[in-house]
C-alpha positions as YAML, in Angstrom:
chain: A
units: angstrom
residues:
- id: 1
  name: MET
  ca: [-96.97, -24.75, -20.55]
- id: 2
  name: ARG
  ca: [-99.01, -26.32, -17.61]
- id: 3
  name: TYR
  ca: [-101.29, -28.20, -20.10]
- id: 4
  name: LEU
  ca: [-99.61, -30.64, -22.41]
- id: 5
  name: ASP
  ca: [-102.39, -33.37, -23.49]
- id: 6
  name: GLU
  ca: [-103.45, -31.17, -26.33]
- id: 7
  name: TYR
  ca: [-100.13, -31.31, -27.91]
- id: 8
  name: ARG
  ca: [-99.80, -34.99, -27.42]
- id: 9
  name: ASP
  ca: [-103.32, -35.87, -28.67]
- id: 10
  name: PRO
  ca: [-103.10, -39.36, -30.77]
- id: 11
  name: ALA
  ca: [-106.16, -38.48, -32.93]
- id: 12
  name: LEU
  ca: [-104.72, -35.09, -33.98]
- id: 13
  name: ALA
  ca: [-101.27, -36.83, -34.52]
- id: 14
  name: ARG
  ca: [-102.96, -39.46, -36.96]
- id: 15
  name: THR
  ca: [-104.75, -36.31, -38.93]
- id: 16
  name: LEU
  ca: [-101.40, -34.58, -39.14]
- id: 17
  name: LEU
  ca: [-99.59, -37.67, -40.51]
- id: 18
  name: ASP
  ca: [-102.63, -38.20, -42.89]
- id: 19
  name: GLU
  ca: [-102.06, -34.79, -44.24]
- id: 20
  name: LEU
  ca: [-98.72, -35.21, -44.68]
- id: 21
  name: ARG
  ca: [-99.03, -38.41, -46.84]
- id: 22
  name: ARG
  ca: [-101.56, -36.41, -48.93]
- id: 23
  name: VAL
  ca: [-99.10, -33.51, -49.31]
- id: 24
  name: ALA
  ca: [-95.84, -35.22, -49.94]
- id: 25
  name: THR
  ca: [-95.15, -36.38, -53.37]
- id: 26
  name: ARG
  ca: [-91.58, -37.17, -53.33]
- id: 27
  name: PRO
  ca: [-88.73, -37.68, -50.69]
- id: 28
  name: TRP
  ca: [-87.46, -34.87, -48.77]
- id: 29
  name: ARG
  ca: [-84.74, -34.25, -46.11]
- id: 30
  name: ILE
  ca: [-85.60, -32.09, -43.20]
- id: 31
  name: MET
  ca: [-83.01, -31.29, -40.23]
- id: 32
  name: GLU
  ca: [-84.33, -30.31, -36.75]
- id: 33
  name: VAL
  ca: [-81.86, -28.02, -35.15]
- id: 34
  name: CYS
  ca: [-82.44, -28.74, -31.49]
- id: 35
  name: GLY
  ca: [-81.46, -31.62, -29.03]
- id: 36
  name: GLY
  ca: [-84.80, -31.40, -27.25]
- id: 37
  name: GLN
  ca: [-86.74, -31.86, -30.60]
- id: 38
  name: THR
  ca: [-84.33, -34.76, -31.38]
- id: 39
  name: HIS
  ca: [-85.40, -36.42, -28.17]
- id: 40
  name: THR
  ca: [-89.11, -36.02, -28.90]
- id: 41
  name: LEU
  ca: [-88.79, -37.33, -32.46]
- id: 42
  name: VAL
  ca: [-86.81, -40.40, -31.43]
- id: 43
  name: ARG
  ca: [-88.57, -41.23, -28.01]
- id: 44
  name: GLN
  ca: [-92.02, -40.71, -29.60]
- id: 45
  name: GLY
  ca: [-90.98, -42.77, -32.61]
- id: 46
  name: ILE
  ca: [-92.10, -39.94, -34.81]
- id: 47
  name: ASP
  ca: [-89.29, -40.17, -37.30]
- id: 48
  name: GLU
  ca: [-90.19, -43.77, -37.86]
- id: 49
  name: VAL
  ca: [-93.96, -43.24, -38.55]
- id: 50
  name: LEU
  ca: [-93.58, -40.26, -41.14]
- id: 51
  name: PRO
  ca: [-94.51, -40.94, -44.91]
- id: 52
  name: ALA
  ca: [-91.87, -43.16, -46.83]
- id: 53
  name: GLY
  ca: [-89.28, -40.63, -48.16]
- id: 54
  name: ILE
  ca: [-89.56, -38.03, -45.38]
- id: 55
  name: ARG
  ca: [-86.39, -38.23, -43.63]
- id: 56
  name: MET
  ca: [-85.40, -36.40, -40.50]
- id: 57
  name: ILE
  ca: [-81.65, -35.41, -40.17]
- id: 58
  name: HIS
  ca: [-80.50, -34.83, -36.62]
- id: 59
  name: GLY
  ca: [-78.54, -31.69, -36.41]
- id: 60
  name: PRO
  ca: [-75.90, -29.96, -34.03]
- id: 61
  name: GLY
  ca: [-78.69, -28.71, -31.73]
- id: 62
  name: CYS
  ca: [-77.11, -30.00, -28.57]
- id: 63
  name: PRO
  ca: [-75.23, -27.17, -26.57]
- id: 64
  name: VAL
  ca: [-73.48, -29.78, -24.39]
- id: 65
  name: CYS
  ca: [-72.51, -31.67, -27.31]
- id: 66
  name: VAL
  ca: [-70.90, -28.89, -29.38]
- id: 67
  name: THR
  ca: [-68.94, -27.44, -26.50]
- id: 68
  name: PRO
  ca: [-65.26, -27.54, -27.74]
- id: 69
  name: LEU
  ca: [-63.09, -30.12, -26.21]
- id: 70
  name: GLU
  ca: [-60.46, -27.33, -25.48]
- id: 71
  name: THR
  ca: [-62.99, -25.68, -23.26]
- id: 72
  name: LEU
  ca: [-63.76, -28.67, -21.29]
- id: 73
  name: ASP
  ca: [-60.03, -29.28, -20.69]
- id: 74
  name: ARG
  ca: [-59.72, -25.73, -19.55]
- id: 75
  name: ALA
  ca: [-62.68, -26.27, -17.22]
- id: 76
  name: MET
  ca: [-60.95, -29.18, -15.53]
- id: 77
  name: ALA
  ca: [-57.65, -27.25, -15.35]
- id: 78
  name: ILE
  ca: [-59.34, -24.60, -13.51]
- id: 79
  name: ALA
  ca: [-61.67, -26.86, -11.38]
- id: 80
  name: ALA
  ca: [-58.54, -28.67, -10.20]
- id: 81
  name: ARG
  ca: [-57.09, -25.65, -8.70]
- id: 82
  name: PRO
  ca: [-57.35, -25.42, -4.67]
- id: 83
  name: GLU
  ca: [-58.81, -22.02, -4.45]
- id: 84
  name: VAL
  ca: [-61.53, -22.55, -6.92]
- id: 85
  name: THR
  ca: [-65.24, -23.59, -6.54]
- id: 86
  name: PHE
  ca: [-66.20, -24.58, -10.01]
- id: 87
  name: THR
  ca: [-70.05, -24.29, -10.73]
- id: 88
  name: SER
  ca: [-72.00, -25.93, -13.71]
- id: 89
  name: PHE
  ca: [-75.32, -27.10, -14.74]
- id: 90
  name: GLY
  ca: [-75.34, -30.90, -13.94]
- id: 91
  name: ASP
  ca: [-75.57, -32.02, -17.73]
- id: 92
  name: MET
  ca: [-71.73, -30.86, -17.94]
- id: 93
  name: LEU
  ca: [-70.30, -33.07, -15.26]
- id: 94
  name: ARG
  ca: [-70.15, -36.32, -17.16]
- id: 95
  name: VAL
  ca: [-69.00, -34.89, -20.49]
- id: 96
  name: PRO
  ca: [-65.69, -36.35, -21.18]
- id: 97
  name: GLY
  ca: [-62.71, -34.08, -21.82]
- id: 98
  name: SER
  ca: [-59.46, -35.14, -22.99]
- id: 99
  name: HIS
  ca: [-58.59, -37.04, -19.89]
- id: 100
  name: THR
  ca: [-61.36, -36.81, -17.54]
- id: 101
  name: ASP
  ca: [-64.43, -35.22, -16.42]
- id: 102
  name: LEU
  ca: [-65.88, -32.78, -13.81]
- id: 103
  name: LEU
  ca: [-67.57, -35.47, -11.96]
- id: 104
  name: SER
  ca: [-64.20, -37.41, -11.58]
- id: 105
  name: LEU
  ca: [-62.43, -34.39, -10.48]
- id: 106
  name: ARG
  ca: [-65.03, -33.86, -7.65]
- id: 107
  name: ALA
  ca: [-64.63, -37.45, -6.67]
- id: 108
  name: ARG
  ca: [-60.88, -36.80, -6.32]
- id: 109
  name: GLY
  ca: [-61.44, -33.71, -4.05]
- id: 110
  name: ALA
  ca: [-62.25, -30.74, -6.56]
- id: 111
  name: ASP
  ca: [-64.85, -28.31, -5.37]
- id: 112
  name: VAL
  ca: [-67.15, -28.83, -8.05]
- id: 113
  name: ARG
  ca: [-70.78, -27.95, -7.45]
- id: 114
  name: VAL
  ca: [-73.94, -28.25, -9.57]
- id: 115
  name: VAL
  ca: [-75.99, -25.04, -9.70]
- id: 116
  name: TYR
  ca: [-79.39, -24.52, -11.25]
- id: 117
  name: SER
  ca: [-78.72, -20.98, -12.57]
- id: 118
  name: PRO
  ca: [-75.97, -18.67, -13.00]
- id: 119
  name: MET
  ca: [-77.34, -16.41, -10.15]
- id: 120
  name: GLU
  ca: [-76.73, -19.25, -7.86]
- id: 121
  name: ALA
  ca: [-73.06, -19.03, -8.64]
- id: 122
  name: VAL
  ca: [-73.01, -15.34, -7.96]
- id: 123
  name: ARG
  ca: [-74.67, -15.74, -4.50]
- id: 124
  name: THR
  ca: [-72.06, -18.34, -3.85]
- id: 125
  name: ALA
  ca: [-69.20, -15.97, -4.61]
- id: 126
  name: ALA
  ca: [-70.88, -13.15, -2.43]
- id: 127
  name: ALA
  ca: [-71.17, -15.81, 0.37]
- id: 128
  name: GLU
  ca: [-67.82, -17.20, 0.12]
- id: 129
  name: PRO
  ca: [-65.34, -14.13, -0.41]
- id: 130
  name: GLY
  ca: [-62.31, -16.42, 0.05]
- id: 131
  name: ARG
  ca: [-63.03, -18.76, -2.93]
- id: 132
  name: GLN
  ca: [-62.71, -18.04, -6.66]
- id: 133
  name: VAL
  ca: [-66.03, -19.10, -7.92]
- id: 134
  name: VAL
  ca: [-66.14, -19.98, -11.88]
- id: 135
  name: PHE
  ca: [-69.47, -20.60, -13.57]
- id: 136
  name: LEU
  ca: [-69.33, -22.70, -16.81]
- id: 137
  name: ALA
  ca: [-71.32, -20.63, -19.29]
- id: 138
  name: VAL
  ca: [-72.38, -22.60, -22.31]
- id: 139
  name: GLY
  ca: [-75.15, -22.88, -24.65]
- id: 140
  name: PHE
  ca: [-77.08, -21.60, -27.45]
- id: 141
  name: GLU
  ca: [-78.73, -18.03, -27.52]
- id: 142
  name: THR
  ca: [-81.16, -19.46, -25.11]
- id: 143
  name: THR
  ca: [-78.93, -19.24, -22.04]
- id: 144
  name: ALA
  ca: [-76.96, -16.15, -22.92]
- id: 145
  name: PRO
  ca: [-79.28, -13.72, -21.31]
- id: 146
  name: ALA
  ca: [-79.23, -15.35, -18.02]
- id: 147
  name: ASN
  ca: [-75.45, -15.69, -18.09]
- id: 148
  name: ALA
  ca: [-75.15, -11.87, -19.11]
- id: 149
  name: MET
  ca: [-77.42, -10.94, -16.35]
- id: 150
  name: ALA
  ca: [-75.15, -12.80, -13.83]
- id: 151
  name: VAL
  ca: [-72.17, -10.90, -15.03]
- id: 152
  name: LEU
  ca: [-74.00, -7.67, -14.56]
- id: 153
  name: HIS
  ca: [-75.11, -8.60, -11.22]
- id: 154
  name: ALA
  ca: [-71.64, -9.72, -10.10]
- id: 155
  name: GLY
  ca: [-70.33, -6.18, -11.46]
- id: 156
  name: ARG
  ca: [-73.24, -4.34, -9.24]
- id: 157
  name: LEU
  ca: [-72.14, -6.36, -6.33]
- id: 158
  name: GLY
  ca: [-68.50, -5.45, -6.89]
- id: 159
  name: LEU
  ca: [-67.40, -9.12, -6.61]
- id: 160
  name: ARG
  ca: [-63.89, -9.81, -7.76]
- id: 161
  name: ASN
  ca: [-64.12, -13.69, -6.96]
- id: 162
  name: PHE
  ca: [-66.63, -14.34, -9.34]
- id: 163
  name: SER
  ca: [-65.66, -15.25, -13.23]
- id: 164
  name: VAL
  ca: [-67.25, -17.21, -16.21]
- id: 165
  name: LEU
  ca: [-65.86, -19.51, -18.66]
- id: 166
  name: VAL
  ca: [-67.77, -18.83, -21.64]
- id: 167
  name: SER
  ca: [-68.44, -21.08, -24.74]
- id: 168
  name: HIS
  ca: [-71.52, -19.76, -26.18]
- id: 169
  name: VAL
  ca: [-72.45, -20.84, -29.77]
- id: 170
  name: LEU
  ca: [-74.94, -19.40, -32.13]
- id: 171
  name: VAL
  ca: [-77.30, -21.31, -34.38]
- id: 172
  name: PRO
  ca: [-77.50, -19.19, -37.78]
- id: 173
  name: PRO
  ca: [-73.76, -19.63, -38.59]
- id: 174
  name: ALA
  ca: [-73.91, -23.24, -37.95]
- id: 175
  name: MET
  ca: [-76.99, -23.57, -40.37]
- id: 176
  name: THR
  ca: [-74.97, -21.50, -42.99]
- id: 177
  name: ALA
  ca: [-71.91, -23.81, -42.58]
- id: 178
  name: LEU
  ca: [-74.04, -27.01, -43.13]
- id: 179
  name: LEU
  ca: [-75.65, -25.44, -46.13]
- id: 180
  name: GLU
  ca: [-72.49, -24.28, -47.77]
- id: 181
  name: ASP
  ca: [-71.11, -27.95, -47.46]
- id: 182
  name: PRO
  ca: [-71.08, -29.77, -50.87]
- id: 183
  name: ALA
  ca: [-72.14, -32.92, -49.16]
- id: 184
  name: CYS
  ca: [-75.04, -31.28, -47.46]
- id: 185
  name: GLU
  ca: [-78.57, -33.09, -47.98]
- id: 186
  name: VAL
  ca: [-80.66, -30.81, -45.90]
- id: 187
  name: GLN
  ca: [-83.61, -29.28, -47.86]
- id: 188
  name: ALA
  ca: [-85.41, -27.50, -44.89]
- id: 189
  name: PHE
  ca: [-84.98, -26.88, -41.32]
- id: 190
  name: LEU
  ca: [-87.01, -27.09, -38.19]
- id: 191
  name: ALA
  ca: [-85.67, -24.11, -35.98]
- id: 192
  name: ALA
  ca: [-85.37, -24.16, -32.19]
- id: 193
  name: GLY
  ca: [-88.54, -22.61, -30.54]
- id: 194
  name: HIS
  ca: [-86.75, -21.76, -27.26]
- id: 195
  name: VAL
  ca: [-83.74, -20.17, -29.33]
- id: 196
  name: CYS
  ca: [-86.40, -17.97, -31.50]
- id: 197
  name: ALA
  ca: [-88.32, -17.15, -28.21]
- id: 198
  name: VAL
  ca: [-85.03, -15.03, -27.42]
- id: 199
  name: MET
  ca: [-83.83, -14.03, -30.88]
- id: 200
  name: GLY
  ca: [-87.11, -13.94, -33.04]
- id: 201
  name: TRP
  ca: [-86.57, -15.19, -36.52]
- id: 202
  name: THR
  ca: [-85.45, -12.37, -38.61]
- id: 203
  name: GLN
  ca: [-81.90, -13.79, -38.58]
- id: 204
  name: TYR
  ca: [-83.22, -16.92, -40.41]
- id: 205
  name: GLU
  ca: [-84.80, -14.89, -43.21]
- id: 206
  name: PRO
  ca: [-81.35, -14.13, -45.10]
- id: 207
  name: ILE
  ca: [-80.62, -17.94, -44.90]
- id: 208
  name: ALA
  ca: [-84.06, -18.93, -46.29]
- id: 209
  name: ALA
  ca: [-83.70, -16.61, -49.09]
- id: 210
  name: ARG
  ca: [-79.94, -16.95, -49.99]
- id: 211
  name: HIS
  ca: [-80.00, -20.86, -49.96]
- id: 212
  name: HIS
  ca: [-83.56, -21.47, -50.92]
- id: 213
  name: VAL
  ca: [-84.47, -23.50, -47.87]
- id: 214
  name: PRO
  ca: [-87.80, -23.49, -45.73]
- id: 215
  name: VAL
  ca: [-87.33, -22.68, -42.19]
- id: 216
  name: VAL
  ca: [-90.02, -23.46, -39.62]
- id: 217
  name: VAL
  ca: [-89.85, -22.19, -36.03]
- id: 218
  name: THR
  ca: [-91.03, -25.22, -34.32]
- id: 219
  name: GLY
  ca: [-91.80, -26.24, -30.61]
- id: 220
  name: PHE
  ca: [-91.00, -29.44, -28.68]
- id: 221
  name: GLU
  ca: [-94.10, -31.44, -28.13]
- id: 222
  name: PRO
  ca: [-95.33, -34.39, -30.59]
- id: 223
  name: LEU
  ca: [-97.99, -32.26, -32.40]
- id: 224
  name: ASP
  ca: [-95.74, -29.25, -32.69]
- id: 225
  name: LEU
  ca: [-93.01, -31.35, -34.28]
- id: 226
  name: LEU
  ca: [-95.52, -32.98, -36.84]
- id: 227
  name: GLU
  ca: [-97.01, -29.78, -37.76]
- id: 228
  name: GLY
  ca: [-93.61, -28.22, -38.24]
- id: 229
  name: VAL
  ca: [-92.79, -31.28, -40.47]
- id: 230
  name: LEU
  ca: [-96.09, -30.57, -42.45]
- id: 231
  name: MET
  ca: [-95.31, -26.85, -42.86]
- id: 232
  name: ALA
  ca: [-92.02, -27.58, -44.13]
- id: 233
  name: VAL
  ca: [-93.06, -30.34, -46.57]
- id: 234
  name: THR
  ca: [-95.89, -28.03, -47.83]
- id: 235
  name: GLN
  ca: [-93.45, -25.37, -48.52]
- id: 236
  name: LEU
  ca: [-90.97, -27.90, -50.50]
- id: 237
  name: GLU
  ca: [-93.81, -29.09, -52.47]
- id: 238
  name: GLU
  ca: [-94.99, -25.59, -53.44]
- id: 239
  name: GLY
  ca: [-91.48, -24.44, -54.13]
- id: 240
  name: ARG
  ca: [-91.27, -21.85, -51.42]
- id: 241
  name: ALA
  ca: [-88.48, -20.97, -49.14]
- id: 242
  name: GLU
  ca: [-89.69, -18.72, -46.26]
- id: 243
  name: VAL
  ca: [-89.72, -18.52, -42.57]
- id: 244
  name: GLU
  ca: [-92.75, -19.66, -40.87]
- id: 245
  name: ASN
  ca: [-93.66, -19.84, -37.37]
- id: 246
  name: GLN
  ca: [-95.37, -23.04, -35.91]
- id: 247
  name: TYR
  ca: [-94.64, -21.87, -32.47]
- id: 248
  name: ALA
  ca: [-96.88, -19.05, -32.28]
- id: 249
  name: ARG
  ca: [-97.85, -19.55, -28.71]
- id: 250
  name: ALA
  ca: [-94.20, -18.67, -27.42]
- id: 251
  name: VAL
  ca: [-92.47, -17.02, -30.39]
- id: 252
  name: ARG
  ca: [-92.74, -13.68, -32.11]
- id: 253
  name: ARG
  ca: [-90.73, -12.37, -35.10]
- id: 254
  name: THR
  ca: [-88.65, -9.92, -33.08]
- id: 255
  name: GLY
  ca: [-88.16, -12.30, -30.16]
- id: 256
  name: ASN
  ca: [-87.27, -10.81, -26.57]
- id: 257
  name: THR
  ca: [-85.69, -7.38, -27.48]
- id: 258
  name: HIS
  ca: [-84.82, -6.65, -23.72]
- id: 259
  name: ALA
  ca: [-82.99, -10.00, -23.52]
- id: 260
  name: GLN
  ca: [-81.07, -9.18, -26.73]
- id: 261
  name: ARG
  ca: [-80.07, -5.72, -25.52]
- id: 262
  name: VAL
  ca: [-78.57, -7.46, -22.42]
- id: 263
  name: VAL
  ca: [-76.58, -10.15, -24.57]
- id: 264
  name: ARG
  ca: [-75.10, -7.29, -26.82]
- id: 265
  name: GLN
  ca: [-74.09, -5.23, -23.72]
- id: 266
  name: VAL
  ca: [-72.17, -8.27, -22.15]
- id: 267
  name: PHE
  ca: [-71.16, -10.24, -25.01]
- id: 268
  name: GLN
  ca: [-69.67, -9.72, -28.43]
- id: 269
  name: VAL
  ca: [-69.64, -12.19, -31.55]
- id: 270
  name: THR
  ca: [-66.25, -14.35, -32.00]
- id: 271
  name: ASP
  ca: [-65.32, -17.28, -34.00]
- id: 272
  name: ARG
  ca: [-65.72, -20.48, -32.14]
- id: 273
  name: THR
  ca: [-64.74, -24.11, -32.60]
- id: 274
  name: TRP
  ca: [-67.38, -26.56, -32.31]
- id: 275
  name: ARG
  ca: [-66.62, -29.73, -30.86]
- id: 276
  name: GLY
  ca: [-66.55, -32.56, -33.47]
- id: 277
  name: ILE
  ca: [-67.35, -29.99, -36.34]
- id: 278
  name: GLY
  ca: [-64.35, -27.61, -35.91]
- id: 279
  name: PRO
  ca: [-63.92, -23.76, -36.18]
- id: 280
  name: LEU
  ca: [-66.92, -21.83, -37.46]
- id: 281
  name: PRO
  ca: [-66.40, -18.06, -38.18]
- id: 282
  name: VAL
  ca: [-68.68, -15.79, -36.17]
- id: 283
  name: SER
  ca: [-70.41, -18.49, -34.69]
- id: 284
  name: GLY
  ca: [-69.99, -17.85, -30.96]
- id: 285
  name: LEU
  ca: [-69.88, -15.14, -28.25]
- id: 286
  name: ARG
  ca: [-67.23, -14.13, -25.79]
- id: 287
  name: LEU
  ca: [-67.28, -11.46, -22.94]
- id: 288
  name: ALA
  ca: [-67.02, -7.99, -24.31]
- id: 289
  name: ASP
  ca: [-63.70, -6.22, -23.43]
- id: 290
  name: ALA
  ca: [-65.53, -3.99, -20.86]
- id: 291
  name: TYR
  ca: [-66.28, -7.33, -18.96]
- id: 292
  name: ALA
  ca: [-62.79, -9.10, -19.40]
- id: 293
  name: ALA
  ca: [-62.46, -9.00, -15.48]
- id: 294
  name: TYR
  ca: [-64.94, -11.69, -15.34]
- id: 295
  name: ASP
  ca: [-63.21, -13.97, -18.02]
- id: 296
  name: ALA
  ca: [-61.94, -17.03, -16.13]
- id: 297
  name: GLU
  ca: [-59.98, -18.06, -19.29]
- id: 298
  name: ARG
  ca: [-57.73, -14.85, -18.73]
- id: 299
  name: ARG
  ca: [-58.04, -15.11, -14.91]
- id: 300
  name: PHE
  ca: [-56.71, -18.37, -14.75]
- id: 301
  name: ASP
  ca: [-54.28, -18.22, -17.96]
- id: 302
  name: VAL
  ca: [-55.43, -21.95, -19.19]
- id: 303
  name: THR
  ca: [-54.06, -21.50, -22.71]
- id: 304
  name: GLY
  ca: [-51.66, -24.03, -24.39]
- id: 305
  name: LEU
  ca: [-53.80, -27.04, -23.74]
- id: 306
  name: ARG
  ca: [-53.70, -29.71, -26.35]
- id: 307
  name: PRO
  ca: [-57.21, -31.39, -26.60]
- id: 308
  name: ALA
  ca: [-57.41, -35.15, -27.72]
- id: 309
  name: GLU
  ca: [-60.80, -36.57, -29.10]
- id: 310
  name: HIS
  ca: [-61.37, -40.24, -28.42]
- id: 311
  name: PRO
  ca: [-60.38, -42.08, -31.87]
- id: 312
  name: GLU
  ca: [-63.42, -44.03, -32.04]
- id: 313
  name: CYS
  ca: [-65.98, -41.35, -31.48]
- id: 314
  name: ILE
  ca: [-67.83, -40.08, -34.60]
- id: 315
  name: ALA
  ca: [-69.63, -37.24, -32.94]
- id: 316
  name: GLY
  ca: [-68.68, -34.80, -35.77]
- id: 317
  name: ALA
  ca: [-70.49, -36.68, -38.28]
- id: 318
  name: ILE
  ca: [-73.46, -37.30, -36.06]
- id: 319
  name: LEU
  ca: [-73.60, -33.46, -35.03]
- id: 320
  name: THR
  ca: [-73.92, -32.67, -38.69]
- id: 321
  name: GLY
  ca: [-76.26, -35.35, -39.82]
- id: 322
  name: ALA
  ca: [-73.94, -37.15, -41.90]
- id: 323
  name: ARG
  ca: [-74.13, -40.36, -39.56]
- id: 324
  name: GLU
  ca: [-76.47, -41.80, -37.35]
- id: 325
  name: PRO
  ca: [-75.53, -43.05, -33.82]
- id: 326
  name: THR
  ca: [-76.03, -46.67, -35.03]
- id: 327
  name: ASP
  ca: [-73.34, -46.23, -37.37]
- id: 328
  name: CYS
  ca: [-70.95, -45.87, -34.64]
- id: 329
  name: THR
  ca: [-68.86, -49.32, -33.99]
- id: 330
  name: ALA
  ca: [-68.70, -48.20, -30.32]
- id: 331
  name: TYR
  ca: [-72.47, -47.38, -29.95]
- id: 332
  name: GLY
  ca: [-74.21, -49.13, -27.13]
- id: 333
  name: THR
  ca: [-70.87, -51.21, -26.11]
- id: 334
  name: ARG
  ca: [-67.91, -49.25, -25.52]
- id: 335
  name: CYS
  ca: [-70.01, -46.16, -25.61]
- id: 336
  name: THR
  ca: [-72.95, -45.91, -23.46]
- id: 337
  name: PRO
  ca: [-74.39, -43.12, -21.09]
- id: 338
  name: ARG
  ca: [-72.34, -44.89, -18.16]
- id: 339
  name: THR
  ca: [-68.93, -45.10, -20.18]
- id: 340
  name: PRO
  ca: [-69.60, -42.25, -22.90]
- id: 341
  name: LEU
  ca: [-66.64, -41.88, -25.28]
- id: 342
  name: GLY
  ca: [-68.25, -38.54, -26.57]
- id: 343
  name: ALA
  ca: [-70.62, -35.83, -25.60]
- id: 344
  name: PRO
  ca: [-73.55, -37.05, -27.79]
- id: 345
  name: MET
  ca: [-73.95, -40.12, -25.60]
- id: 346
  name: VAL
  ca: [-73.98, -38.25, -22.08]
- id: 347
  name: SER
  ca: [-75.99, -35.17, -22.76]
- id: 348
  name: ALA
  ca: [-79.62, -35.09, -21.92]
- id: 349
  name: GLU
  ca: [-79.85, -33.53, -25.42]
- id: 350
  name: GLY
  ca: [-77.36, -35.64, -27.47]
- id: 351
  name: THR
  ca: [-78.65, -37.76, -30.55]
- id: 352
  name: CYS
  ca: [-76.50, -40.80, -29.29]
- id: 353
  name: ALA
  ca: [-78.32, -40.64, -25.90]
- id: 354
  name: ALA
  ca: [-81.61, -40.34, -27.41]
- id: 355
  name: TYR
  ca: [-81.11, -43.35, -29.54]
- id: 356
  name: HIS
  ca: [-79.75, -45.33, -26.58]
- id: 357
  name: ALA
  ca: [-82.87, -44.32, -24.36]
- id: 358
  name: ALA
  ca: [-85.23, -45.35, -27.04]
- id: 359
  name: GLY
  ca: [-83.53, -48.74, -27.60]
- id: 360
  name: ARG
  ca: [-82.42, -48.31, -31.14]
- id: 361
  name: VAL
  ca: [-80.09, -50.70, -32.52]
- id: 362
  name: ALA
  ca: [-77.75, -50.99, -35.31]
- id: 363
  name: ALA
  ca: [-79.50, -52.02, -38.60]
- id: 364
  name: PRO
  ca: [-78.81, -55.66, -39.78]
- id: 365
  name: ALA
  ca: [-75.60, -55.65, -42.22]
- id: 366
  name: ALA
  ca: [-77.92, -57.08, -45.05]
- id: 367
  name: GLY
  ca: [-81.29, -57.64, -46.14]
- id: 368
  name: PRO
  ca: [-84.38, -55.43, -46.64]
- id: 369
  name: SER
  ca: [-85.40, -53.20, -43.94]
- id: 370
  name: ALA
  ca: [-88.95, -53.20, -42.40]
- id: 371
  name: SER
  ca: [-88.98, -49.51, -41.44]
- id: 372
  name: PRO
  ca: [-92.22, -48.41, -39.93]
- id: 373
  name: SER
  ca: [-91.98, -45.22, -41.94]
- id: 374
  name: ALA
  ca: [-92.96, -47.33, -45.15]
- id: 375
  name: SER
  ca: [-96.34, -48.25, -43.57]
- id: 376
  name: SER
  ca: [-99.07, -45.91, -44.26]
- id: 377
  name: SER
  ca: [-100.97, -47.59, -41.50]
- id: 378
  name: ALA
  ca: [-98.31, -46.91, -38.85]
- id: 379
  name: SER
  ca: [-99.83, -45.86, -35.41]
- id: 380
  name: PRO
  ca: [-99.65, -42.30, -34.29]
- id: 381
  name: PRO
  ca: [-96.51, -41.37, -31.92]
- id: 382
  name: VAL
  ca: [-98.43, -40.56, -28.77]
- id: 383
  name: SER
  ca: [-101.00, -42.44, -26.60]
- id: 384
  name: SER
  ca: [-104.15, -40.97, -25.46]
- id: 385
  name: SER
  ca: [-102.77, -40.53, -21.99]
- id: 386
  name: GLY
  ca: [-99.87, -38.34, -23.49]
- id: 387
  name: ALA
  ca: [-97.29, -40.88, -22.43]
- id: 388
  name: ARG
  ca: [-94.07, -41.01, -24.48]
- id: 389
  name: HIS
  ca: [-93.84, -43.99, -26.82]
- id: 390
  name: ASP
  ca: [-90.20, -45.41, -26.77]
- id: 391
  name: ALA
  ca: [-89.36, -47.38, -29.86]
...
C-alpha cells in the first residue's frame, strides 16, 4: 500500500477502542498468528490500551523463530563447505544454531551471501557454474510460491549446481496443535493477512467449526489490528465462531489459486519440527520427489547432527504464548539483539525482539500493576502523523 495514514488515524483508533469497551463485557484471550502483527501491537502499545480483560497472546508467527535448530545446523554444515555459495535472506544470518551462526561463518571465510529473492540465488548459480549455490528456503505459506518458482526456473535452465535447503511450515496445523493442548487459553485468532493472500481462508473454516473459535483474517497496520480485535470480540460476545475477513483490501476467500498450484507442484506436505515447540504432524513442506535433485539436504548428506538448544532460552513457551519475553531470566541481559540466545530475540518478527525494541522490561516482583490497559482513558496507539509509538 502506498497510502498508510488512513490505517494509522488516531481518531479512528479511539473510535475502535470506544466500541471495544462498549462490546466487551468479560475477559477474552486472543492470539495473533503473525510476527509482523506482534511488532505492530507492541511497538504501537496497542496491547496496553485495549479494554481491561482483553489480552493478546503472541503466537508462533515468526518464520525465522520456528525454523528448527537441526535445519540451522545443517545450513552451517553446508555453508562451511569450500565449494558452496550459501545464500539466504538477511534475517537468518544471526539466528543462532547449536554452536555458531551464518554471519560468524562468513567472518571466518565461508561464502555466505545475502539475497533479496530466491531468483537472485538462481542467477548466481547460472553465473557461477563452478560453485554449488544453496538457498535457505524457510517461511510460512507466504514465501513458498517464490521458492517453488525458483526451483522450476532452475529446472528450465538445466542448472545442476543449484539446490534449496527447505524448512517451510504451515499455519493451520500449528493452530490446531495449540487448541488441542489442554493448557491452551486461546479463545480467538487473528490470522495473518499475507498467508491468507496466498492460501485464502477456507483452511481455517474447519478449525473454527471444530474448536468453536473465531478466526479473523487481519492486516498489519494499527487500525487493521484494532478492527480485527473488535471483530473477534464481537463474535465471542455473540457466541459465534466463524472466519471473517478484516483484510478485504488484499485477501479473498480462495486466495491466489495460481500460487497454490505452483506450491502443490513443487512441494508436498510433510511432518515438521518447529523450533522450541517440537514435531507437529503434516505441518510443513518438503520438495516433491520429482524435484529431489534440488534438495540440498540430500545433495550434501547432512544428517546425523545433534542440535542443542541453549538451556536458558524459553523460546518454546514464548512461541506458544505460555510465557512472555519478560518472564525470561536472560531477557535484556544475557540475551539481547546483539547477543541472542534464541531466534525470537534476533528475528525482525520475533516477540523478544519486539519487546526489547519497545523498551519493555520485566514487571515488578510484587505490588499492584499499573497497566495502561486498565484505563478507559488511555491514548490511542498512533499519532496524527502516523509515527509509531514506542512504549
